[in-house]
Amino acid sequence: MNGIFRKKIYQKDKTGLPRKIGVLDLVLLGIGGIIGAGIFVITGQAAALYAGPGIVLSFLLGAITIGISALVYAELASAYPVAGGAYSYTYASLGEIIAWLVGWNILLEYGIAASAVATGWSGYFRRFLEESLGIHIPKEISGSFNLEAGTYIDLFAFLALVFVFILLTIGIKESATFNNFIVALKLLVLIVFVIFGLPHINFANFSDFLPYGWEGVWRAAALIVFAYLGFDAIATVAEEAKNPNKTVPLGLILSLAISTLFYMVVSFVLVGMVSYKELNVPDALAFAMYKVNEPIIASFISIGAVITIISVLLVMGLGFTRVIFAISRDGLFFKQFADIHPRFKTPYKATILGGILLSTLAGLIPLKILAELVNIGTLFSYLIVAIAVLYLRKTEKDYNPSFKVPFGNILLYINIILLMVVMAGLPHETWIRFIVWCIIGLLIYFLYGYKNSRRIES
Ligand SMILES: NC(=[NH2+])NCCC[C@H](N)C(=O)O
């Protein structure tokens, strides 16, 4: 039975994927996965319902919790620059069964995040088509499968994912280039928001700074933590990065740092422009601009948000395929899914599988069910990865990463405690689904992975 804790020893320079992406691509892929529905959709609601203007402090708290996780990822990425991210780090440290559980949960998380964001995106897109262009979308194709409501498929959510996965099949460089454009637009949207919002800040809006007290700040932090997740996906593409020992850690840290800066400033401007009481709307940034009589800027922000959320789909989809690839290469899942396309040089079978699964999921399942499942898988992997670093530092003599979490003896423990507190605040149903998913995963592991693992040979 102790085979379940067998470890993988990584050989350097053995890779089937071409190294095509550089540090700028990585930073922008990170930002592409981080900045999305969180800042555009959740910020306003979290301010209105939980934190008030103190939302700025919630963002700070989220930044501390998740910021340490980014450092942890950077340390492990510098030690193990291989595909698969947290899954692979765990395989090298805590052993196969834990690695499988981490990989299994990350798959669900990336899959659900991509599908949920696609459904949310589709809602915005339909509204845009109807309100701005007057194009009416038939009801049958405008919602998840629900006979009573008369909807069969959310066609735009489905198509958005099909598009993203075609791009991912064609090539990593092509995907990164597309993402670079989207992220540039995304940052422009936020900069425009700040520039046009600043003059409208009314300091009276800050007078009641913590209307719901510190507890509200904390509850809002648990909610907006979602906005920070996503940088971990770039750890999964390490085998396609040039000089990964250096570029991947840099990409992880810079993408989160830049996003954090934007979040702090944007949330400050937002609650300065309008009273938090009015912000319980799904498009708070555009709404605030309407409120201060800047309708053109408001439209620009709405359209920008719609376009730029696509990058979250792309990066989550990318992470999904690379985790399947790594797991299959290790023999824990069907080996065919590690095949690389002769011309495109992408793990195309894993990508096609991901495309079929996620577009169907997004087309047929309602957003609410999807969104409730999210966060826990990623937070779980952040937690395990922090434990893995502590373990490696204590037990492995040869463990010598080129980057180390500074003040690790304090920060790692703070990270673990904060993550557990945030996880404890997640809804009950999320926990039940998490446990059910883990049990299904363990069954698959014992019925398939345990017997087929390539580690058996070593
Ligand atoms: N692993 C995840 N849960 N990723 C979801 C990322 C969501 C992204 N931060 C956003 O605000 O849209």
PDB file of C-alpha atoms in Angstrom, residues 108-331:
ATOM      1  CA  LEU A 108     -12.704  20.364 -11.842  1.00  0.00           C
ATOM      2  CA  GLU A 109     -11.780  23.870 -10.821  1.00  0.00           C
ATOM      3  CA  TYR A 110     -10.372  24.999 -14.164  1.00  0.00           C
ATOM      4  CA  GLY A 111     -13.214  23.263 -15.943  1.00  0.00           C
ATOM      5  CA  ILE A 112     -15.903  24.836 -13.801  1.00  0.00           C
ATOM      6  CA  ALA A 113     -14.241  28.242 -13.777  1.00  0.00           C
ATOM      7  CA  ALA A 114     -14.046  28.236 -17.579  1.00  0.00           C
ATOM      8  CA  SER A 115     -17.645  27.077 -17.960  1.00  0.00           C
ATOM      9  CA  ALA A 116     -19.022  29.454 -15.338  1.00  0.00           C
ATOM     10  CA  VAL A 117     -17.189  32.413 -16.796  1.00  0.00           C
ATOM     11  CA  ALA A 118     -18.391  31.400 -20.288  1.00  0.00           C
ATOM     12  CA  THR A 119     -22.005  31.365 -19.122  1.00  0.00           C
ATOM     13  CA  GLY A 120     -21.616  34.734 -17.424  1.00  0.00           C
ATOM     14  CA  TRP A 121     -19.944  36.092 -20.525  1.00  0.00           C
ATOM     15  CA  SER A 122     -22.732  34.818 -22.726  1.00  0.00           C
ATOM     16  CA  GLY A 123     -25.295  36.684 -20.617  1.00  0.00           C
ATOM     17  CA  TYR A 124     -23.443  39.953 -21.131  1.00  0.00           C
ATOM     18  CA  PHE A 125     -22.920  39.295 -24.777  1.00  0.00           C
ATOM     19  CA  ARG A 126     -26.611  38.629 -25.408  1.00  0.00           C
ATOM     20  CA  ARG A 127     -27.560  41.811 -23.570  1.00  0.00           C
ATOM     21  CA  PHE A 128     -25.080  43.725 -25.649  1.00  0.00           C
ATOM     22  CA  LEU A 129     -26.473  42.273 -28.912  1.00  0.00           C
ATOM     23  CA  GLU A 130     -30.037  43.053 -27.894  1.00  0.00           C
ATOM     24  CA  GLU A 131     -29.621  46.464 -26.313  1.00  0.00           C
ATOM     25  CA  SER A 132     -26.938  47.947 -28.502  1.00  0.00           C
ATOM     26  CA  LEU A 133     -27.509  46.278 -31.848  1.00  0.00           C
ATOM     27  CA  GLY A 134     -31.155  45.297 -31.543  1.00  0.00           C
ATOM     28  CA  ILE A 135     -30.459  41.678 -32.458  1.00  0.00           C
ATOM     29  CA  HIS A 136     -32.900  39.357 -30.772  1.00  0.00           C
ATOM     30  CA  ILE A 137     -31.648  35.923 -29.740  1.00  0.00           C
ATOM     31  CA  PRO A 138     -34.250  33.099 -29.752  1.00  0.00           C
ATOM     32  CA  LYS A 139     -35.015  31.828 -26.297  1.00  0.00           C
ATOM     33  CA  GLU A 140     -34.275  28.200 -27.158  1.00  0.00           C
ATOM     34  CA  ILE A 141     -30.576  28.891 -27.553  1.00  0.00           C
ATOM     35  CA  SER A 142     -30.148  31.439 -24.787  1.00  0.00           C
ATOM     36  CA  GLY A 143     -30.032  29.312 -21.661  1.00  0.00           C
ATOM     37  CA  SER A 144     -28.871  26.062 -20.155  1.00  0.00           C
ATOM     38  CA  PHE A 145     -30.959  22.914 -20.747  1.00  0.00           C
ATOM     39  CA  ASN A 146     -34.311  23.435 -19.021  1.00  0.00           C
ATOM     40  CA  LEU A 147     -37.472  22.078 -20.581  1.00  0.00           C
ATOM     41  CA  GLU A 148     -39.776  24.051 -18.286  1.00  0.00           C
ATOM     42  CA  ALA A 149     -38.184  27.339 -19.229  1.00  0.00           C
ATOM     43  CA  GLY A 150     -38.055  26.319 -22.880  1.00  0.00           C
ATOM     44  CA  THR A 151     -34.310  26.721 -23.194  1.00  0.00           C
ATOM     45  CA  TYR A 152     -32.076  24.020 -24.656  1.00  0.00           C
ATOM     46  CA  ILE A 153     -28.569  25.339 -24.857  1.00  0.00           C
ATOM     47  CA  ASP A 154     -26.594  28.448 -24.012  1.00  0.00           C
ATOM     48  CA  LEU A 155     -25.228  28.714 -27.520  1.00  0.00           C
ATOM     49  CA  PHE A 156     -22.826  31.617 -26.985  1.00  0.00           C
ATOM     50  CA  ALA A 157     -21.247  30.038 -23.922  1.00  0.00           C
ATOM     51  CA  PHE A 158     -20.798  26.857 -25.938  1.00  0.00           C
ATOM     52  CA  LEU A 159     -19.317  28.670 -28.937  1.00  0.00           C
ATOM     53  CA  ALA A 160     -16.961  30.797 -26.843  1.00  0.00           C
ATOM     54  CA  LEU A 161     -15.347  27.652 -25.467  1.00  0.00           C
ATOM     55  CA  VAL A 162     -15.233  25.966 -28.865  1.00  0.00           C
ATOM     56  CA  PHE A 163     -13.381  29.011 -30.187  1.00  0.00           C
ATOM     57  CA  VAL A 164     -10.930  29.044 -27.287  1.00  0.00           C
ATOM     58  CA  PHE A 165     -10.132  25.348 -27.603  1.00  0.00           C
ATOM     59  CA  ILE A 166      -9.574  25.586 -31.353  1.00  0.00           C
ATOM     60  CA  LEU A 167      -7.042  28.301 -30.640  1.00  0.00           C
ATOM     61  CA  LEU A 168      -5.413  26.157 -27.960  1.00  0.00           C
ATOM     62  CA  THR A 169      -5.157  23.253 -30.393  1.00  0.00           C
ATOM     63  CA  ILE A 170      -3.463  25.364 -33.041  1.00  0.00           C
ATOM     64  CA  GLY A 171      -0.615  26.481 -30.869  1.00  0.00           C
ATOM     65  CA  ILE A 172       0.675  27.845 -27.591  1.00  0.00           C
ATOM     66  CA  LYS A 173       2.288  30.848 -29.232  1.00  0.00           C
ATOM     67  CA  GLU A 174      -0.879  31.726 -31.157  1.00  0.00           C
ATOM     68  CA  SER A 175      -2.902  31.408 -27.955  1.00  0.00           C
ATOM     69  CA  ALA A 176      -0.454  33.609 -26.059  1.00  0.00           C
ATOM     70  CA  THR A 177      -0.477  36.259 -28.764  1.00  0.00           C
ATOM     71  CA  PHE A 178      -4.256  36.404 -28.800  1.00  0.00           C
ATOM     72  CA  ASN A 179      -4.186  36.682 -25.014  1.00  0.00           C
ATOM     73  CA  ASN A 180      -1.660  39.520 -25.139  1.00  0.00           C
ATOM     74  CA  PHE A 181      -4.043  41.675 -27.168  1.00  0.00           C
ATOM     75  CA  ILE A 182      -6.954  40.938 -24.894  1.00  0.00           C
ATOM     76  CA  VAL A 183      -4.959  41.734 -21.766  1.00  0.00           C
ATOM     77  CA  ALA A 184      -3.742  45.008 -23.240  1.00  0.00           C
ATOM     78  CA  LEU A 185      -7.362  45.976 -23.831  1.00  0.00           C
ATOM     79  CA  LYS A 186      -8.310  44.790 -20.345  1.00  0.00           C
ATOM     80  CA  LEU A 187      -5.701  46.986 -18.692  1.00  0.00           C
ATOM     81  CA  LEU A 188      -6.728  49.902 -20.895  1.00  0.00           C
ATOM     82  CA  VAL A 189     -10.329  49.520 -19.721  1.00  0.00           C
ATOM     83  CA  LEU A 190      -9.243  49.662 -16.078  1.00  0.00           C
ATOM     84  CA  ILE A 191      -6.912  52.594 -16.661  1.00  0.00           C
ATOM     85  CA  VAL A 192      -9.690  54.517 -18.406  1.00  0.00           C
ATOM     86  CA  PHE A 193     -11.961  53.737 -15.471  1.00  0.00           C
ATOM     87  CA  VAL A 194      -9.428  55.137 -13.022  1.00  0.00           C
ATOM     88  CA  ILE A 195      -8.602  58.244 -15.052  1.00  0.00           C
ATOM     89  CA  PHE A 196     -12.225  59.189 -15.613  1.00  0.00           C
ATOM     90  CA  GLY A 197     -13.302  58.093 -12.159  1.00  0.00           C
ATOM     91  CA  LEU A 198     -10.703  59.926 -10.074  1.00  0.00           C
ATOM     92  CA  PRO A 199     -12.136  63.446 -10.589  1.00  0.00           C
ATOM     93  CA  HIS A 200     -15.538  62.149  -9.478  1.00  0.00           C
ATOM     94  CA  ILE A 201     -14.347  60.853  -6.135  1.00  0.00           C
ATOM     95  CA  ASN A 202     -16.412  62.311  -3.359  1.00  0.00           C
ATOM     96  CA  PHE A 203     -14.740  61.853  -0.012  1.00  0.00           C
ATOM     97  CA  ALA A 204     -18.067  61.911   1.745  1.00  0.00           C
ATOM     98  CA  ASN A 205     -18.500  58.393   0.363  1.00  0.00           C
ATOM     99  CA  PHE A 206     -15.684  57.215   2.638  1.00  0.00           C
ATOM    100  CA  SER A 207     -17.112  58.729   5.807  1.00  0.00           C
ATOM    101  CA  ASP A 208     -18.907  55.536   6.731  1.00  0.00           C
ATOM    102  CA  PHE A 209     -15.848  53.417   6.018  1.00  0.00           C
ATOM    103  CA  LEU A 210     -16.699  50.161   7.778  1.00  0.00           C
ATOM    104  CA  PRO A 211     -20.507  50.040   7.872  1.00  0.00           C
ATOM    105  CA  TYR A 212     -20.483  46.307   8.604  1.00  0.00           C
ATOM    106  CA  GLY A 213     -17.384  46.316  10.801  1.00  0.00           C
ATOM    107  CA  TRP A 214     -14.328  44.128  10.430  1.00  0.00           C
ATOM    108  CA  GLU A 215     -16.420  41.038  10.018  1.00  0.00           C
ATOM    109  CA  GLY A 216     -17.823  42.507   6.824  1.00  0.00           C
ATOM    110  CA  VAL A 217     -14.318  43.164   5.548  1.00  0.00           C
ATOM    111  CA  TRP A 218     -13.452  39.551   6.158  1.00  0.00           C
ATOM    112  CA  ARG A 219     -16.586  38.135   4.564  1.00  0.00           C
ATOM    113  CA  ALA A 220     -16.075  40.283   1.512  1.00  0.00           C
ATOM    114  CA  ALA A 221     -12.469  39.098   1.374  1.00  0.00           C
ATOM    115  CA  ALA A 222     -13.638  35.483   1.237  1.00  0.00           C
ATOM    116  CA  LEU A 223     -15.806  36.448  -1.708  1.00  0.00           C
ATOM    117  CA  ILE A 224     -13.354  38.546  -3.670  1.00  0.00           C
ATOM    118  CA  VAL A 225     -10.553  36.012  -3.236  1.00  0.00           C
ATOM    119  CA  PHE A 226     -12.040  34.619  -6.447  1.00  0.00           C
ATOM    120  CA  ALA A 227     -10.738  37.700  -8.252  1.00  0.00           C
ATOM    121  CA  TYR A 228      -7.151  36.769  -7.410  1.00  0.00           C
ATOM    122  CA  LEU A 229      -7.221  33.139  -8.512  1.00  0.00           C
ATOM    123  CA  GLY A 230      -5.905  32.077 -11.879  1.00  0.00           C
ATOM    124  CA  PHE A 231      -2.168  32.827 -11.905  1.00  0.00           C
ATOM    125  CA  ASP A 232      -1.527  29.189 -10.969  1.00  0.00           C
ATOM    126  CA  ALA A 233      -2.481  28.212 -14.517  1.00  0.00           C
ATOM    127  CA  ILE A 234       0.788  29.551 -15.861  1.00  0.00           C
ATOM    128  CA  ALA A 235       2.690  27.103 -13.696  1.00  0.00           C
ATOM    129  CA  THR A 236       1.118  24.356 -15.821  1.00  0.00           C
ATOM    130  CA  VAL A 237       2.793  25.559 -19.026  1.00  0.00           C
ATOM    131  CA  ALA A 238       6.358  25.597 -17.693  1.00  0.00           C
ATOM    132  CA  GLU A 239       7.505  23.084 -20.306  1.00  0.00           C
ATOM    133  CA  GLU A 240       6.592  25.509 -23.061  1.00  0.00           C
ATOM    134  CA  ALA A 241       8.416  28.478 -21.540  1.00  0.00           C
ATOM    135  CA  LYS A 242      11.935  29.532 -22.418  1.00  0.00           C
ATOM    136  CA  ASN A 243      14.211  29.414 -19.400  1.00  0.00           C
ATOM    137  CA  PRO A 244      11.406  28.274 -17.103  1.00  0.00           C
ATOM    138  CA  ASN A 245      13.379  28.253 -13.831  1.00  0.00           C
ATOM    139  CA  LYS A 246      13.482  32.020 -14.058  1.00  0.00           C
ATOM    140  CA  THR A 247      10.592  33.078 -16.277  1.00  0.00           C
ATOM    141  CA  VAL A 248       7.825  31.089 -14.635  1.00  0.00           C
ATOM    142  CA  PRO A 249       8.493  32.377 -11.076  1.00  0.00           C
ATOM    143  CA  LEU A 250       8.718  35.896 -12.481  1.00  0.00           C
ATOM    144  CA  GLY A 251       5.512  35.436 -14.430  1.00  0.00           C
ATOM    145  CA  LEU A 252       3.671  34.179 -11.350  1.00  0.00           C
ATOM    146  CA  ILE A 253       4.792  37.002  -9.082  1.00  0.00           C
ATOM    147  CA  LEU A 254       4.530  39.861 -11.571  1.00  0.00           C
ATOM    148  CA  SER A 255       1.102  38.912 -12.875  1.00  0.00           C
ATOM    149  CA  LEU A 256      -0.336  38.798  -9.373  1.00  0.00           C
ATOM    150  CA  ALA A 257       1.457  41.976  -8.284  1.00  0.00           C
ATOM    151  CA  ILE A 258       0.200  43.951 -11.285  1.00  0.00           C
ATOM    152  CA  SER A 259      -3.343  42.651 -10.884  1.00  0.00           C
ATOM    153  CA  THR A 260      -3.281  43.513  -7.175  1.00  0.00           C
ATOM    154  CA  LEU A 261      -2.220  47.067  -7.917  1.00  0.00           C
ATOM    155  CA  PHE A 262      -5.088  47.452 -10.354  1.00  0.00           C
ATOM    156  CA  TYR A 263      -7.583  45.942  -7.910  1.00  0.00           C
ATOM    157  CA  MET A 264      -6.590  48.261  -5.081  1.00  0.00           C
ATOM    158  CA  VAL A 265      -6.825  51.404  -7.186  1.00  0.00           C
ATOM    159  CA  VAL A 266      -9.980  50.393  -9.052  1.00  0.00           C
ATOM    160  CA  SER A 267     -11.864  49.374  -5.907  1.00  0.00           C
ATOM    161  CA  PHE A 268     -10.810  52.610  -4.172  1.00  0.00           C
ATOM    162  CA  VAL A 269     -12.045  54.739  -7.082  1.00  0.00           C
ATOM    163  CA  LEU A 270     -15.260  52.745  -7.355  1.00  0.00           C
ATOM    164  CA  VAL A 271     -16.389  53.199  -3.738  1.00  0.00           C
ATOM    165  CA  GLY A 272     -15.235  56.828  -3.913  1.00  0.00           C
ATOM    166  CA  MET A 273     -17.426  57.599  -6.920  1.00  0.00           C
ATOM    167  CA  VAL A 274     -20.754  56.288  -5.672  1.00  0.00           C
ATOM    168  CA  SER A 275     -22.157  55.249  -2.341  1.00  0.00           C
ATOM    169  CA  TYR A 276     -21.507  51.557  -1.672  1.00  0.00           C
ATOM    170  CA  LYS A 277     -25.221  51.181  -0.999  1.00  0.00           C
ATOM    171  CA  GLU A 278     -25.925  51.495  -4.715  1.00  0.00           C
ATOM    172  CA  LEU A 279     -23.377  48.977  -5.900  1.00  0.00           C
ATOM    173  CA  ASN A 280     -25.333  45.744  -5.693  1.00  0.00           C
ATOM    174  CA  VAL A 281     -25.345  45.385  -9.480  1.00  0.00           C
ATOM    175  CA  PRO A 282     -23.580  42.886 -11.752  1.00  0.00           C
ATOM    176  CA  ASP A 283     -21.688  45.559 -13.701  1.00  0.00           C
ATOM    177  CA  ALA A 284     -20.600  48.006 -11.013  1.00  0.00           C
ATOM    178  CA  LEU A 285     -17.773  49.695 -12.934  1.00  0.00           C
ATOM    179  CA  ALA A 286     -19.942  50.667 -15.887  1.00  0.00           C
ATOM    180  CA  PHE A 287     -22.806  51.503 -13.528  1.00  0.00           C
ATOM    181  CA  ALA A 288     -20.648  53.958 -11.575  1.00  0.00           C
ATOM    182  CA  MET A 289     -19.719  55.722 -14.796  1.00  0.00           C
ATOM    183  CA  TYR A 290     -23.385  56.126 -15.741  1.00  0.00           C
ATOM    184  CA  LYS A 291     -24.041  57.515 -12.290  1.00  0.00           C
ATOM    185  CA  VAL A 292     -21.474  60.273 -12.688  1.00  0.00           C
ATOM    186  CA  ASN A 293     -22.748  61.081 -16.143  1.00  0.00           C
ATOM    187  CA  GLU A 294     -20.076  59.545 -18.310  1.00  0.00           C
ATOM    188  CA  PRO A 295     -22.232  57.351 -20.588  1.00  0.00           C
ATOM    189  CA  ILE A 296     -19.631  56.916 -23.324  1.00  0.00           C
ATOM    190  CA  ILE A 297     -17.012  55.742 -20.857  1.00  0.00           C
ATOM    191  CA  ALA A 298     -19.620  53.474 -19.313  1.00  0.00           C
ATOM    192  CA  SER A 299     -20.305  51.819 -22.672  1.00  0.00           C
ATOM    193  CA  PHE A 300     -16.618  51.450 -23.358  1.00  0.00           C
ATOM    194  CA  ILE A 301     -16.189  49.685 -20.013  1.00  0.00           C
ATOM    195  CA  SER A 302     -19.135  47.351 -20.659  1.00  0.00           C
ATOM    196  CA  ILE A 303     -17.891  46.344 -24.077  1.00  0.00           C
ATOM    197  CA  GLY A 304     -14.309  46.037 -22.809  1.00  0.00           C
ATOM    198  CA  ALA A 305     -15.416  43.784 -19.972  1.00  0.00           C
ATOM    199  CA  VAL A 306     -17.303  41.541 -22.397  1.00  0.00           C
ATOM    200  CA  ILE A 307     -14.346  41.161 -24.708  1.00  0.00           C
ATOM    201  CA  THR A 308     -11.679  40.761 -22.091  1.00  0.00           C
ATOM    202  CA  ILE A 309     -13.340  38.095 -19.982  1.00  0.00           C
ATOM    203  CA  ILE A 310     -12.548  35.710 -22.861  1.00  0.00           C
ATOM    204  CA  SER A 311      -8.934  35.592 -21.680  1.00  0.00           C
ATOM    205  CA  VAL A 312     -10.000  33.917 -18.435  1.00  0.00           C
ATOM    206  CA  LEU A 313     -11.574  31.180 -20.555  1.00  0.00           C
ATOM    207  CA  LEU A 314      -8.410  30.835 -22.547  1.00  0.00           C
ATOM    208  CA  VAL A 315      -6.074  30.590 -19.566  1.00  0.00           C
ATOM    209  CA  MET A 316      -8.318  28.246 -17.571  1.00  0.00           C
ATOM    210  CA  GLY A 317      -8.736  26.100 -20.681  1.00  0.00           C
ATOM    211  CA  LEU A 318      -4.985  26.081 -21.147  1.00  0.00           C
ATOM    212  CA  GLY A 319      -4.394  24.959 -17.564  1.00  0.00           C
ATOM    213  CA  PHE A 320      -7.016  22.240 -17.939  1.00  0.00           C
ATOM    214  CA  THR A 321      -5.338  20.716 -20.984  1.00  0.00           C
ATOM    215  CA  ARG A 322      -1.844  20.831 -19.473  1.00  0.00           C
ATOM    216  CA  VAL A 323      -2.952  19.098 -16.288  1.00  0.00           C
ATOM    217  CA  ILE A 324      -4.637  16.328 -18.316  1.00  0.00           C
ATOM    218  CA  PHE A 325      -1.458  16.086 -20.370  1.00  0.00           C
ATOM    219  CA  ALA A 326       0.787  15.751 -17.306  1.00  0.00           C
ATOM    220  CA  ILE A 327      -1.473  13.265 -15.549  1.00  0.00           C
ATOM    221  CA  SER A 328      -1.767  11.117 -18.675  1.00  0.00           C
ATOM    222  CA  ARG A 329       1.956  11.192 -19.311  1.00  0.00           C
ATOM    223  CA  ASP A 330       2.466   9.820 -15.821  1.00  0.00           C
ATOM    224  CA  GLY A 331       0.039   7.002 -16.603  1.00  0.00           C
TER     225      GLY A 331
END
